Short mmCIF file of C-alpha atoms in Angstrom, two decimals:
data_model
loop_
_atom_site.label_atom_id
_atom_site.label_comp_id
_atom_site.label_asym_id
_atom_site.label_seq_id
_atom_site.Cartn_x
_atom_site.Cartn_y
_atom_site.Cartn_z
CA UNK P 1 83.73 119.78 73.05
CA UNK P 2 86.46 117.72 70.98
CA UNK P 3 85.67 113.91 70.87
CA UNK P 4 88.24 111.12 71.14
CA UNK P 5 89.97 111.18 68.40
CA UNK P 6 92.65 107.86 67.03
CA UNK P 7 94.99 107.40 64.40
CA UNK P 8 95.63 106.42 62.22
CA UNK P 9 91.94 104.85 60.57
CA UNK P 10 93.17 102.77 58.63
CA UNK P 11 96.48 100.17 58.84
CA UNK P 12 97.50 97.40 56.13
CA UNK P 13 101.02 95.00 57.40
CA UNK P 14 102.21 91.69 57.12
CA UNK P 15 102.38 89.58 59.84
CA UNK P 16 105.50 89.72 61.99
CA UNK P 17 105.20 93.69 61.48
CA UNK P 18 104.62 96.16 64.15
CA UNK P 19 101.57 98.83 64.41
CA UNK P 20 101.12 101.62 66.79
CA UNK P 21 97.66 103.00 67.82
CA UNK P 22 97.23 106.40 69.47
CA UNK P 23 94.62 107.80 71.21
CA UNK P 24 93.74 111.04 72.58
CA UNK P 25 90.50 111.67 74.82
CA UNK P 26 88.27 113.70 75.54
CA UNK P 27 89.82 116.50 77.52
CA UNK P 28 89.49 116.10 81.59
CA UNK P 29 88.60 112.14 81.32
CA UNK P 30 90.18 109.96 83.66
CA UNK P 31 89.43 106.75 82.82
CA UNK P 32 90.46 105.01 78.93
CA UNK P 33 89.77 102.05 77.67
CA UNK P 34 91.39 100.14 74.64
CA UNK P 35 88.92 97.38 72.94
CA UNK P 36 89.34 94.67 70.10
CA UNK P 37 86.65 94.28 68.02
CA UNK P 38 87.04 91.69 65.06
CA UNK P 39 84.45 91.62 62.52
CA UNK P 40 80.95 90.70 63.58
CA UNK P 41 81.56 90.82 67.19
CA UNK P 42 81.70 92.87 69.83
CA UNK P 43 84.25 95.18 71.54
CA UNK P 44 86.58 93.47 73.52
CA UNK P 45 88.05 94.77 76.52
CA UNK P 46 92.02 95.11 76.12
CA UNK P 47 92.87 97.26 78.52
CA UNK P 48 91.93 100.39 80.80
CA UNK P 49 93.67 103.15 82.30
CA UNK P 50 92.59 105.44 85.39
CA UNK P 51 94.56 108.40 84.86
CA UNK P 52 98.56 107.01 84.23
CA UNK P 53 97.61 103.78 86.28
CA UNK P 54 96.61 100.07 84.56
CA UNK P 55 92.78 99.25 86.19
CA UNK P 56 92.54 95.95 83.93
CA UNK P 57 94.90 94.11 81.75
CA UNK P 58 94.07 90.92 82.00
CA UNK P 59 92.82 90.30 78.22
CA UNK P 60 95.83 91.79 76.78
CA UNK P 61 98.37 89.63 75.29
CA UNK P 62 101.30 90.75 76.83
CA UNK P 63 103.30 88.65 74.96
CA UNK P 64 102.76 90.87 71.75
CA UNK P 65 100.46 93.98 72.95
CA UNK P 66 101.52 97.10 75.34
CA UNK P 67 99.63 99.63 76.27
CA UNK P 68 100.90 103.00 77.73
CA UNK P 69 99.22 106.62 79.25
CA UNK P 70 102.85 108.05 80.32
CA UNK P 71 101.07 111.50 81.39
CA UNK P 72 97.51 110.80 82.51
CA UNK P 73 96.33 112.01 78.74
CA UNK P 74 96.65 110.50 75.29
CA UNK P 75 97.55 106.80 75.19
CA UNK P 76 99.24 103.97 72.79
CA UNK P 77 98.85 100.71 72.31
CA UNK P 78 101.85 98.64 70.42
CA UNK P 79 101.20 95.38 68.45
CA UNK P 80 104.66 93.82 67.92
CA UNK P 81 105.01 91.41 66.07
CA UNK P 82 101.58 90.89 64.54
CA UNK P 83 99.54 88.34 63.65
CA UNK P 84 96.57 87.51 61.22
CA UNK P 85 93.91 86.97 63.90
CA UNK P 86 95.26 90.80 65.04
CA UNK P 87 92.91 91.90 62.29
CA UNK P 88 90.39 93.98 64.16
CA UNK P 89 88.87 97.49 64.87
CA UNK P 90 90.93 99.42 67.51
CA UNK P 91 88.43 101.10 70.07
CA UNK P 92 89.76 103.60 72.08
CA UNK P 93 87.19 105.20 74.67
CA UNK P 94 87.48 107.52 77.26
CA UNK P 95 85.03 108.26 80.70
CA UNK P 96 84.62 111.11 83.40
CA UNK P 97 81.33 110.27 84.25
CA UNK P 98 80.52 107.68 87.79
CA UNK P 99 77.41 106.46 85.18
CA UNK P 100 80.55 104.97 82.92
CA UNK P 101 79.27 106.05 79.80
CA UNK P 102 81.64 105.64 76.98
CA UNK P 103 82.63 107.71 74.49
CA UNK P 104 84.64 106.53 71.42
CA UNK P 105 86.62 107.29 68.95
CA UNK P 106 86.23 106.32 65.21
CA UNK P 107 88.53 103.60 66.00
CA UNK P 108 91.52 102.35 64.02
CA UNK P 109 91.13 99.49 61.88
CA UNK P 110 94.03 97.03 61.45
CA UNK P 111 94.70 94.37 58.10
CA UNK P 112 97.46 91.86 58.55
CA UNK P 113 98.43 90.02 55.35
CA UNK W 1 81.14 87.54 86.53
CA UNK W 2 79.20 89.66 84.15
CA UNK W 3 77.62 89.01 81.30
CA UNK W 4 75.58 90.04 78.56
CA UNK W 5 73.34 88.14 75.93
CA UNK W 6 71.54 89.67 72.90
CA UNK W 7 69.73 86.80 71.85
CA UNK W 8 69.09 88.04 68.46
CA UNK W 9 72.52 88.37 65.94
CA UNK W 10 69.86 89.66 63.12
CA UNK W 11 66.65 91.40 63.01
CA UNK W 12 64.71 92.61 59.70
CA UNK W 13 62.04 94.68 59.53
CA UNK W 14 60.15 96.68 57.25
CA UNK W 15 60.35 100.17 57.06
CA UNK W 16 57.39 102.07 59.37
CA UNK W 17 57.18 98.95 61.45
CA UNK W 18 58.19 98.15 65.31
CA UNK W 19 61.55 97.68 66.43
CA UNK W 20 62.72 94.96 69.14
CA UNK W 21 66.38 94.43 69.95
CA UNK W 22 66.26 91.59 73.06
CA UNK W 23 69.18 91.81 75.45
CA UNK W 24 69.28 89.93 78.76
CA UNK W 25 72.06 90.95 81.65
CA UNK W 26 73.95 89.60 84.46
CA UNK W 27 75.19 91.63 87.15
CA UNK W 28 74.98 92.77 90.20
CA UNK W 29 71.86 94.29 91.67
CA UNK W 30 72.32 97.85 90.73
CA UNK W 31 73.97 97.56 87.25
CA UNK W 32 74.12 100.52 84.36
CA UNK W 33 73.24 99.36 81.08
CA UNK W 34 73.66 101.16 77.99
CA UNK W 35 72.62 100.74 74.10
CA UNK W 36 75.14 101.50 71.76
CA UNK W 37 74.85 102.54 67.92
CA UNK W 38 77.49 101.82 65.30
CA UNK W 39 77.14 102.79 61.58
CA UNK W 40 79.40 101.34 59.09
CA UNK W 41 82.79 103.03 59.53
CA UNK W 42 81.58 104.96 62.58
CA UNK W 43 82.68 105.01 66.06
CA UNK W 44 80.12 103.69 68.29
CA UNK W 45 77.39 106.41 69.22
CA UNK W 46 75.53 106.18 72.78
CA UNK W 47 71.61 105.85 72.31
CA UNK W 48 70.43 105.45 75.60
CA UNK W 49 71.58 104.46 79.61
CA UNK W 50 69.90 103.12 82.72
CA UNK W 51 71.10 104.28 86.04
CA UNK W 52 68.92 103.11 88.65
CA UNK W 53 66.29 106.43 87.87
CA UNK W 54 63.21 105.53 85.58
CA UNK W 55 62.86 101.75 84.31
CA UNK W 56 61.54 103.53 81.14
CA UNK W 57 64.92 105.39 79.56
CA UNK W 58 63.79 107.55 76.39
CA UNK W 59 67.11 108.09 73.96
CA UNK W 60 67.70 109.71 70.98
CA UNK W 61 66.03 109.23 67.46
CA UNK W 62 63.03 107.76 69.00
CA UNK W 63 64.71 104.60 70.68
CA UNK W 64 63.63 103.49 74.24
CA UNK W 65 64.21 100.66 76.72
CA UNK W 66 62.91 99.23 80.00
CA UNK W 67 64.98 98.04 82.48
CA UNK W 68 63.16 95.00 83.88
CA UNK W 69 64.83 93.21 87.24
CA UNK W 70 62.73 90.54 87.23
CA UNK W 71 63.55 89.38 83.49
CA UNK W 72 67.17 90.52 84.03
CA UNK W 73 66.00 92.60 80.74
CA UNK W 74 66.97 95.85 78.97
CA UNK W 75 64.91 95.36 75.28
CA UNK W 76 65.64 98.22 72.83
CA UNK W 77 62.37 99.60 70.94
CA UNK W 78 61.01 101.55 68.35
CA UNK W 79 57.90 102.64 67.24
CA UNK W 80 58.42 103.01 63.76
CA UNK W 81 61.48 101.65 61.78
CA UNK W 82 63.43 104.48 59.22
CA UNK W 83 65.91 103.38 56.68
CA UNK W 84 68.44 105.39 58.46
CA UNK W 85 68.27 103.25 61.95
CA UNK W 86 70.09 99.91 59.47
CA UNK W 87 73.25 99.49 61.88
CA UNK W 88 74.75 97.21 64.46
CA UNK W 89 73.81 97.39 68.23
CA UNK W 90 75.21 96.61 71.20
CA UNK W 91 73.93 96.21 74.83
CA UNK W 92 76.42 96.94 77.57
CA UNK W 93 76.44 96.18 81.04
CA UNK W 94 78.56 97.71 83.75
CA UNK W 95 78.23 96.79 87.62
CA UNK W 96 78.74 98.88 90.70
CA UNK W 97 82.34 96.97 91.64
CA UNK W 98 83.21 94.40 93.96
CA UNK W 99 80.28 91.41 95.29
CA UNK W 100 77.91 94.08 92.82
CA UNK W 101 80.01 93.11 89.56
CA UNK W 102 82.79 94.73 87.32
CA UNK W 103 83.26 98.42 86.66
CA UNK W 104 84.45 97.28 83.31
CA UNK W 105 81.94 97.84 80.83
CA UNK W 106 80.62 94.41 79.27
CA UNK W 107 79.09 94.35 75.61
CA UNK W 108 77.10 92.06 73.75
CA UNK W 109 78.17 90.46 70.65
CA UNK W 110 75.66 93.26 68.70
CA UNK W 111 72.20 92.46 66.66
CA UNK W 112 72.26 93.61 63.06
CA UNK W 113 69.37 95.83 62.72
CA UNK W 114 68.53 95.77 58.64
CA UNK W 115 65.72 97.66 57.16
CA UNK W 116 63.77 97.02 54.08
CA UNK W 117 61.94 99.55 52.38
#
């Protein structure tokens, strides 16, 4: 069985640029989840999907970050413009199970200069 | 709201010695809790889950924890430390929805495990 798999790894921009994250999951898993994690703490909830739908948004800034799942499969998530404290691991996870155990991808990991 | 506290940001230990990673929870009364494993680099690897079965949960490479409702604990242990268990962990919580707590899955802030030969 394929695992969730993101690109790109790795991202270096300069602040004000824009960066696009995608994620595919693991094949027949509802449920995705996009998470923040910035060096030495933990994953952050940005987002989560249940199929095409938005569950949770509530700790994404809107005001730079979208998040889409047009077809109930792979997602993106758009930073635009971005800014230093955007420097973080990009978690993408996926779940079919009611237990909600997560599995992740390697995650993408963003540098703004 | 949920919540989750690992009350330790760094443990050391010597190789071939016990492991203890302390996490304390809050949630609802019938909560899943989960240990994660990430490796420098690495996506973040599941080591064990509690479901509402067994209090004792046995996960891979010789890892357990006990789920203990009185303490509001789910401790991570091992017998005997190996060089190759140096990472970062992370407790999760996830409730059962509505009055019984979030579906979203809560972590920790992670406890440095680092082993010394």
């Amino acid at each position: 069985e394929a695992g969730v798999a993101q690109s790109p790894r790795y991202k270096i921009i300069e602040k004000r640029q824009s960066v696009a994250f995608w994620c595919n999951p693991i094949s027949g898993h509802a449920t995705l989840y996009w998470y923040q994690q910035i060096l030495g703490q933990g994953p952050k909830l940005l987002i989560q999907f249940q199929n095409n739908g938005v569950v949770d948004d509530s700790q994404l800034p809107k005001d730079r970050f979208s998040a889409e799942r047009l077809k109930g499969v792979d997602s993106t998530l758009k930073i635009q413009p971005a800014k230093l404290e955007d420097s973080a691991v990009y978690l993408c996870a996926s779940t079919g199970t009611n237990t909600g155990e997560l599995f992740f991808g390697e995650g993408s990991r963003l540098t703004v200069l | 709201a949920q919540s989750v506290t690992q009350l330790d940001s760094h443990v050391s230990v010597s190789e071939g010695t016990p492991v203890l990673l302390r996490c304390n929870y809050s949630s609802s009364y019938s909560p899943s809790l989960f240990w994660y494993v990430q490796h420098p680099n690495k996506g973040l690897q599941l080591l064990l889950k509690y479901t509402s079965a067994a209090t004792l949960v046995k996960g891979i490479n010789g890892f357990e924890a006990e789920f203990k409702k009185s303490e509001t604990s789910f401790h991570l242990t091992k017998p005997s430390a190996h060089m190759s268990d140096a990472a970062e962990y992370f407790c999760v919580v996830r409730g059962g929805g509505g009055s019984g707590g979030s579906y979203i899955p809560t972590f920790g802030r992670g406890t440095s495990l680092i082993v010394h030969p």
